[in-house]
Short mmCIF file of C-alpha atoms in Angstrom, two decimals:
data_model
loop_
_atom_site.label_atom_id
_atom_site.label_comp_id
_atom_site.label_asym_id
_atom_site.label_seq_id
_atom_site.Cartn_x
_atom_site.Cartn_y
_atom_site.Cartn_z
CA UNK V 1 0.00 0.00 0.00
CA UNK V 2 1.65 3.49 -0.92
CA UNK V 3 0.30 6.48 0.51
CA UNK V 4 2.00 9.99 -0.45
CA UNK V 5 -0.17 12.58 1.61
CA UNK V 6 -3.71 11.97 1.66
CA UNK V 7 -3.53 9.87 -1.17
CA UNK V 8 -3.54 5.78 -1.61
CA UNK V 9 -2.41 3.43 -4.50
CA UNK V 10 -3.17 -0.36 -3.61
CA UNK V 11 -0.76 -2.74 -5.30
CA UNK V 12 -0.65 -7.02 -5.61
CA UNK V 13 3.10 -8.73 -5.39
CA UNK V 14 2.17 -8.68 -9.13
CA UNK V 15 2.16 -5.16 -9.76
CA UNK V 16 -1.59 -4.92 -10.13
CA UNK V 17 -3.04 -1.74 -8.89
CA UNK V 18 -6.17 -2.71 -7.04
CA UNK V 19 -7.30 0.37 -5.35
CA UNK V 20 -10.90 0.89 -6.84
CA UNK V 21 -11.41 -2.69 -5.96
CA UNK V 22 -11.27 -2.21 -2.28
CA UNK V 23 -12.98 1.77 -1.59
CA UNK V 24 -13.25 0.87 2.46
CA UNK V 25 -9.87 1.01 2.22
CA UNK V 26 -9.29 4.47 1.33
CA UNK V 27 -9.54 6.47 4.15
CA UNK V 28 -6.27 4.83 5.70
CA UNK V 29 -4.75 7.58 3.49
CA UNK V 30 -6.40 10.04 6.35
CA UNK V 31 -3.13 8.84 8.67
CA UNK V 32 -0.98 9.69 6.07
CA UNK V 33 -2.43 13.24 5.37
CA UNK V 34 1.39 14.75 6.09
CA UNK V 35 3.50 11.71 5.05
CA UNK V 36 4.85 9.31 2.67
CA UNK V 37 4.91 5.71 3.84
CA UNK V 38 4.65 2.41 1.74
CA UNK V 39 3.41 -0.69 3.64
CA UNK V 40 3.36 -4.48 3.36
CA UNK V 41 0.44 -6.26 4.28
CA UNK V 42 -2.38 -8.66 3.08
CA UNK V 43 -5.89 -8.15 2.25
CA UNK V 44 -8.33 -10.67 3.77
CA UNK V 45 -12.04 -11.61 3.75
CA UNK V 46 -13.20 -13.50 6.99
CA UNK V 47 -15.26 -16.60 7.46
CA UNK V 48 -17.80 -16.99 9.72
CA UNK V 49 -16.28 -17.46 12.99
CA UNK V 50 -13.42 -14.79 12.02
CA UNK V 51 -11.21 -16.76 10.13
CA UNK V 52 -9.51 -15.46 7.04
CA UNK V 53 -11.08 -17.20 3.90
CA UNK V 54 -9.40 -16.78 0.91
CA UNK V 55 -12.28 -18.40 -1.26
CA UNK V 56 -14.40 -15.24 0.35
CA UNK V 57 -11.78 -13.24 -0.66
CA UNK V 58 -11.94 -14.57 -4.19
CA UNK V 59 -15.93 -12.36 -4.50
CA UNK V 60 -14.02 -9.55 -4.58
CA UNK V 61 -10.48 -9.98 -5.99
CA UNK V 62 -11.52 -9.80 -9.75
CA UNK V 63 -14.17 -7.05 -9.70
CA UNK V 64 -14.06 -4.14 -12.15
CA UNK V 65 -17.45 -2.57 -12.78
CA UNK V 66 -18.20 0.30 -9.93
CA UNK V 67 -21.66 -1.63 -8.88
CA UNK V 68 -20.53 -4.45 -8.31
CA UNK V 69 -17.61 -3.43 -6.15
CA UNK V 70 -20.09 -1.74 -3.96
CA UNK V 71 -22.29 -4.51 -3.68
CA UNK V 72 -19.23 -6.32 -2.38
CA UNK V 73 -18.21 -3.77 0.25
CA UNK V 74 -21.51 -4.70 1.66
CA UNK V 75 -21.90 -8.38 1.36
CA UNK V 76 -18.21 -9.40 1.63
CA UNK V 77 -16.25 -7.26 4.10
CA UNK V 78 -12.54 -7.28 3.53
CA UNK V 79 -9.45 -5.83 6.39
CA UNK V 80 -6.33 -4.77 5.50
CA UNK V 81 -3.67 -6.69 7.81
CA UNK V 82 -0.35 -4.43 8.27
CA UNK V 83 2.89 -6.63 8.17
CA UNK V 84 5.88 -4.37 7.43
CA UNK V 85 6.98 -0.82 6.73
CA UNK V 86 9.19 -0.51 3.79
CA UNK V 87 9.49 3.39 3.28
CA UNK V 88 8.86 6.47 5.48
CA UNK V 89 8.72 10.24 5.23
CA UNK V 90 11.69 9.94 2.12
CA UNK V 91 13.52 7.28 3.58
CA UNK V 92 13.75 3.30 2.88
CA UNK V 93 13.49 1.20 6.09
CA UNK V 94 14.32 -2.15 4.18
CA UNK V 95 17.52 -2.09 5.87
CA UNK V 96 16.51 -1.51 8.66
CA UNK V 97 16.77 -4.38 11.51
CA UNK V 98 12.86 -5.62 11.88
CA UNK V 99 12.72 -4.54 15.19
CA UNK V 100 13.69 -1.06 14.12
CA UNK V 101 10.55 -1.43 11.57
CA UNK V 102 8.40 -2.77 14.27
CA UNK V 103 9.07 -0.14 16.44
CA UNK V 104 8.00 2.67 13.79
CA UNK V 105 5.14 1.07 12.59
CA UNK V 106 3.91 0.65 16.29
CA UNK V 107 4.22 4.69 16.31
CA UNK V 108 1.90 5.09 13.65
CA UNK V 109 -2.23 5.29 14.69
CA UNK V 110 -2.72 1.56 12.31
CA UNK V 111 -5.77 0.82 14.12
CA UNK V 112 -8.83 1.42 11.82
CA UNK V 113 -12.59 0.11 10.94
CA UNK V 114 -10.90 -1.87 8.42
CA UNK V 115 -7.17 -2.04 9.17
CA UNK V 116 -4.90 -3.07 11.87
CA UNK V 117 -1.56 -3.55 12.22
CA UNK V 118 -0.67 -8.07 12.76
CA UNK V 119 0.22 -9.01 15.91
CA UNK V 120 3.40 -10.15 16.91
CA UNK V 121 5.49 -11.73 19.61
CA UNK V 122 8.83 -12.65 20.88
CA UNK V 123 9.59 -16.04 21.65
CA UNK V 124 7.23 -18.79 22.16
CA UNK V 125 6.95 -20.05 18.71
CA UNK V 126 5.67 -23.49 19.76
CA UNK V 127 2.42 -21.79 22.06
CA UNK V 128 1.65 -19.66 19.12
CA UNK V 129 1.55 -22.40 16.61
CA UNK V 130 -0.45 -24.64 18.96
CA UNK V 131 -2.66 -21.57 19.17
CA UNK V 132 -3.08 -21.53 15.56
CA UNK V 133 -3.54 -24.93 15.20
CA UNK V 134 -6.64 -24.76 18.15
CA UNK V 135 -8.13 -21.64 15.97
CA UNK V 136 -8.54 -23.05 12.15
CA UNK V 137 -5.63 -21.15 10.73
CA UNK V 138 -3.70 -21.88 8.12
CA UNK V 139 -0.21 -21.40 9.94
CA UNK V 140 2.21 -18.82 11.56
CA UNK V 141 5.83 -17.00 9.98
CA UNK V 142 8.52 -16.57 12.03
CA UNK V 143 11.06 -13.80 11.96
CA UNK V 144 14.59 -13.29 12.67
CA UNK V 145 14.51 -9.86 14.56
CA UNK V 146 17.42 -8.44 12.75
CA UNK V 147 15.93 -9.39 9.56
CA UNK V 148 16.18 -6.62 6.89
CA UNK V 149 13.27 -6.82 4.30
CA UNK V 150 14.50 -8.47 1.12
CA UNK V 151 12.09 -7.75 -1.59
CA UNK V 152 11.57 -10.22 -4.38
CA UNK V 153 13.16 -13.28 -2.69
CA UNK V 154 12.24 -15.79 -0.08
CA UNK V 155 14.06 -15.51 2.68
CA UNK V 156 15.98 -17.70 5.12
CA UNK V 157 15.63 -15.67 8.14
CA UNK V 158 11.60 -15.66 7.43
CA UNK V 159 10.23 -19.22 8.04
CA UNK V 160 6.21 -19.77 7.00
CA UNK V 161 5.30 -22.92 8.98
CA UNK V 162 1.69 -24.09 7.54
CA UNK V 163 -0.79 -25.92 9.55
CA UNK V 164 -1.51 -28.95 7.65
CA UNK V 165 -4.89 -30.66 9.14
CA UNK V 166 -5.23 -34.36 8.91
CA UNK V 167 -8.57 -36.57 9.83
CA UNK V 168 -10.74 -39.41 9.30
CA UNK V 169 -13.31 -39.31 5.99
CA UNK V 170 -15.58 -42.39 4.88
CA UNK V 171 -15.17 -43.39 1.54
CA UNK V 172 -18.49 -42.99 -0.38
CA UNK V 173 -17.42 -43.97 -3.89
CA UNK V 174 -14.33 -43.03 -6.19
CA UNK V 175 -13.62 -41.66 -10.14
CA UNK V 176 -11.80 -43.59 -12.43
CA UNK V 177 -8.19 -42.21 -14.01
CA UNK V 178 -8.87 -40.82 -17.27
CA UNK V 179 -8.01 -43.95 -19.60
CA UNK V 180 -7.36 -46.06 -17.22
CA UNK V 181 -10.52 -47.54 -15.31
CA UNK V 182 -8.64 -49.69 -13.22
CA UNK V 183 -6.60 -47.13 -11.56
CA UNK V 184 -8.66 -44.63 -8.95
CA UNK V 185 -8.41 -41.16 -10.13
CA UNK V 186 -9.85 -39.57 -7.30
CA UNK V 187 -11.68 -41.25 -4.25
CA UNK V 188 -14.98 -39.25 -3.16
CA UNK V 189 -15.02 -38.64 0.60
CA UNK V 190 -17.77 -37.16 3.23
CA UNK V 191 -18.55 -37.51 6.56
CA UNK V 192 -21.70 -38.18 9.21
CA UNK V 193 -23.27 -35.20 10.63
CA UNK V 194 -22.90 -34.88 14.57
CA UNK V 195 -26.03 -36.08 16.16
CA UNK V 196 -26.73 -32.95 17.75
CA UNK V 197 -26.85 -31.04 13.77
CA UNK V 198 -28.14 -34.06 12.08
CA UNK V 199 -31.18 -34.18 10.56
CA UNK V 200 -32.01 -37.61 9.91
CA UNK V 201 -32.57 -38.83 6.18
CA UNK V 202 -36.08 -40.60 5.68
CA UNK V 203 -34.95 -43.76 6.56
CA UNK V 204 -33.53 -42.56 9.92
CA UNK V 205 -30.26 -42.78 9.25
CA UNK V 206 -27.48 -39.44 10.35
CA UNK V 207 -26.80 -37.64 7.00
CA UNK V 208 -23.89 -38.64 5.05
CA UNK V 209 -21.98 -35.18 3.70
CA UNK V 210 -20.17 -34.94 0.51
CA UNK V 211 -16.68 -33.22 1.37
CA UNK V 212 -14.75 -33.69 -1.55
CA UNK V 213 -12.48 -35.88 -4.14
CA UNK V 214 -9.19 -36.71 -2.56
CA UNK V 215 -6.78 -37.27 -6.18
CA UNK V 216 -3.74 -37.62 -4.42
CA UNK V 217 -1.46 -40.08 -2.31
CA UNK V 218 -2.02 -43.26 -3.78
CA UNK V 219 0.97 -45.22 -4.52
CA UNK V 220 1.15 -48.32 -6.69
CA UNK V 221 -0.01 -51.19 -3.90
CA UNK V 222 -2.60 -49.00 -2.79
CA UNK V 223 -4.23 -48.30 -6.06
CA UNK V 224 -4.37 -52.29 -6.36
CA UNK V 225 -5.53 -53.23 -2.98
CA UNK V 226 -8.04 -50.32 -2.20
CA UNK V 227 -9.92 -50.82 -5.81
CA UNK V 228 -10.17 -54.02 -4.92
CA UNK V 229 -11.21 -52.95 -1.59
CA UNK V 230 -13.78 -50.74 -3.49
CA UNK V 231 -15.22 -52.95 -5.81
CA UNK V 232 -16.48 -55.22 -3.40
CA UNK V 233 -18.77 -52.64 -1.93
CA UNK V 234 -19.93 -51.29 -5.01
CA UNK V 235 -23.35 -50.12 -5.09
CA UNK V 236 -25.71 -48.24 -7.68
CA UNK V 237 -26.75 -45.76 -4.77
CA UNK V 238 -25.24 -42.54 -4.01
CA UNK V 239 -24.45 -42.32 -0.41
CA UNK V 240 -24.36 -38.64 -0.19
CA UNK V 241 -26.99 -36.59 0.68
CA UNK V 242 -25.26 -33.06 -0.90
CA UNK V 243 -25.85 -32.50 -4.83
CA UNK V 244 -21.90 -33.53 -6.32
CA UNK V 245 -19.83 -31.52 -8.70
CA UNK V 246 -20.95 -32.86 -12.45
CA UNK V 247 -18.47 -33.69 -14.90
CA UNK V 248 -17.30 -35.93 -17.65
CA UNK V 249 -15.79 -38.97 -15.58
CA UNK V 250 -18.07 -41.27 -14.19
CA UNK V 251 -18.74 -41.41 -10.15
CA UNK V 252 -18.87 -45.25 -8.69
CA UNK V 253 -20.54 -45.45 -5.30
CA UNK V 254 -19.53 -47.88 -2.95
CA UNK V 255 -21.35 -48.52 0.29
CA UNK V 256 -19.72 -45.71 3.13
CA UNK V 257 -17.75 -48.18 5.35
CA UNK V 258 -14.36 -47.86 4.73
CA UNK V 259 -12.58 -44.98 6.78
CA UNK V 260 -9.61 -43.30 5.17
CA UNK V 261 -6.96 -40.93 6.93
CA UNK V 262 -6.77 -37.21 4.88
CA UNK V 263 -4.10 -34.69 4.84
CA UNK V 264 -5.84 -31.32 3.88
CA UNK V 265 -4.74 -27.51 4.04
CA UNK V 266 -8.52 -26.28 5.03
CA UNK V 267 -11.87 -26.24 3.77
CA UNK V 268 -13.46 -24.12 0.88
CA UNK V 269 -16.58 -22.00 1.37
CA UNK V 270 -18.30 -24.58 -0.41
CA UNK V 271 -17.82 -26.93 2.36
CA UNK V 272 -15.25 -29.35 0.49
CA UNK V 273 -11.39 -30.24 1.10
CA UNK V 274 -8.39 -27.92 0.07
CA UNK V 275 -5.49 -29.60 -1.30
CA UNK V 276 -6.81 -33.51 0.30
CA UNK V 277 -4.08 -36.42 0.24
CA UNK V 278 -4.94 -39.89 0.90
CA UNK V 279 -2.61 -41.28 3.43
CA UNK V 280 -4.25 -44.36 4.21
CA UNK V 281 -7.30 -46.47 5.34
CA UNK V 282 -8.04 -46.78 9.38
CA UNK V 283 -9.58 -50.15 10.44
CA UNK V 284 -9.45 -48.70 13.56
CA UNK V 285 -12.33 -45.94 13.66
CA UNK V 286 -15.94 -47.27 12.50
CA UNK V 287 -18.16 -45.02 9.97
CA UNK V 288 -20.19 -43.94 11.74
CA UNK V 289 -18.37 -42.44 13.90
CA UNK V 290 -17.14 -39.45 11.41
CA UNK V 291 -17.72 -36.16 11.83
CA UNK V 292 -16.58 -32.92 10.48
CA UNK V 293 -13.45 -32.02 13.37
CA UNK V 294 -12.06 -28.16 12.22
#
C-alpha cells in the first residue's frame, strides 16, 4: 500500500493496482495526510467465525465494474492486515533491523474500521503455533529480529510454517483415471453429521456429507488393494446426501464403510477439502463415527 499525503495506491506482489477494488480502504490515506509511507500487508475476507477465507476473498479480488464493487463492500467485508513498513517520510526502512521497523510502525495510529496492524510476539513459537492450530488457521511466519526486508526473494531468516490438518473421511465412492478404469483417479469422501446437527434422512439414518475428491497419495499397492477394496462394496446408490460436482468422468458409489486418513490444508466455502491427500485407510475408527473435526 503506498500512501503519499492523503492519497492511496493499492498494489498485488504482481504489480496490479487494485485500489478501486477495495474503496473501504481508502480512508487509511487520512493517517498519512502529512507523510509518505509504503506498507506491506495482506488483504483478507473472513469466514464466519473470524477466520480469514481466501475463497471469500476470491468475491471480490476480480471485480471491475463500480456496482458491483459496492455490492461487495456490503456483502463481503474485507481488512487490510499491516505486516511491514518498507518506506517512510523519504527514507527506505528495508535495511533496517525488523525490530527497528516494528518499532515505527507501532508509532503510527494503524488501528482502523478496516485495518490493523498483525500481531506479533517474541519467543514462544511453539504456544503460538499450537494456538493456531486450536483456531482453524492456516499457519504462523517466524522472523529473525534483525531481519532486513529483502524484496523479491524468499528468505531464510523468514520461516512460513503451515498448519496442515489431517482426519478421518468415509469413503463414499471413487472416479476412475482418465483412460485407465482400473486405476482410482480420485476417491470421493464425506462424513456423518454430529447427532446434535443431524437431521435424519427418511430412513432414519445421520446424513452422510459430501466433502470432496481426494486425487492424491495413492501409490502403486494402494491403487491395487483399495480398488479391490472398493469394488467389493460397489453399489448403484449414491451415499451422499449433498448435490456432487458434475463432470465428464463417471462417479462409482460404494457402500460408506471404509474410513480413510486425509491430509488437507482447510476447507473451501463450499464446504469441500483444500489440497486432500490420501494417506491411508483406518480399520481402527468405524463409519459412523465421522464427523466434520475443524
Amino acid at each position: 500500500a503506498f500512501f503519499d499525503r492523503g492519497r492511496c495506491r493499492l498494489q498485488t506482489r504482481n504489480l496490479l493496482d487494485t485500489t478501486r477494488r477495495y474503496p473501504e480502504l481508502h480512508a487509511l490515506a487520512e493517517v498519512f495526510a502529512d507523510r509518505q509511507a509504503i506498507l506491506d500487508g495482506e488483504i483478507v475476507a473472513l469466514d464466519d467465525v473470524d477466520r480469514p477465507s481466501f475463497s471469500r476473498l476470491q468475491k471480490r479480488m476480480h471485480l471491475n465494474e463500480a456496482p458491483s464493487i459496492n455490492r461487495a463492500v456490503r456483502d463481503v467485508p474485507i481488512f487490510y492486515v499491516i505486516f511491514d513498513l518498507l518506506y517512510l517520510n523519504g527514507r527506505s526502512t528495508m535495511p533496517l533491523p525488523y525490530t527497528a521497523r516494528r518499532e515505527l510502525l507501532e508509532s503510527l495510529p494503524l488501528l482502523g474500521p478496516r485495518w490493523q496492524l498483525t500481531t506479533s510476539q517474541v519467543g514462544g513459537g511453539k504456544q503460538i503455533l499450537l494456538a493456531a492450530k486450536t483456531l482453524g488457521l492456516e499457519g504462523i511466519v517466524a522472523k529473525r529480529l534483525d531481519s532486513t526486508y529483502e524484496p523479491g526473494r524468499r528468505s531464510p531468516a523468514w520461516i512460513k510454517t503451515k498448519l496442515i490438518r489431517r482426519q478421518e473421511f468415509v469413503i463414499g465412492g471413487w472416479q476412475e483415471q482418465i483412460g485407465e478404469p482400473d486405476r482410482i483417479g480420485a476417491l470421493l469422501v464425506g462424513y456423518y453429521e454430529p447427532p446434535n446437527v443431524a437431521k435424519p434422512t427418511s430412513g432414519g439414518n445421520p446424513r452422510f456429507r459430501y466433502a470432496g475428491r481426494v486425487g492424491s497419495g495413492f501409490g502403486a499397492a494402494t491403487h491395487v488393494s483399495l480398488m479391490r477394496t472398493l469394488r467389493a462394496i460397489r453399489t448403484d446408490r449414491n451415499p451422499f446426501v449433498d448435490p456432487l460436482p458434475r463432470g465428464p468422468i463417471k462417479m462409482n458409489f460404494v457402500e460408506p464403510v471404509l474410513v480413510g486418513e486425509v491430509e488437507f490444508h482447510g476447507w473451501t466455502d463450499a464446504g469441500v477439502l483444500r489440497q486432500p491427500a490420501f494417506k491411508g485407510l483406518r480399520e481402527d475408527k468405524e463409519a459412523c463415527e465421522v464427523i466434520r473435526e475443524i
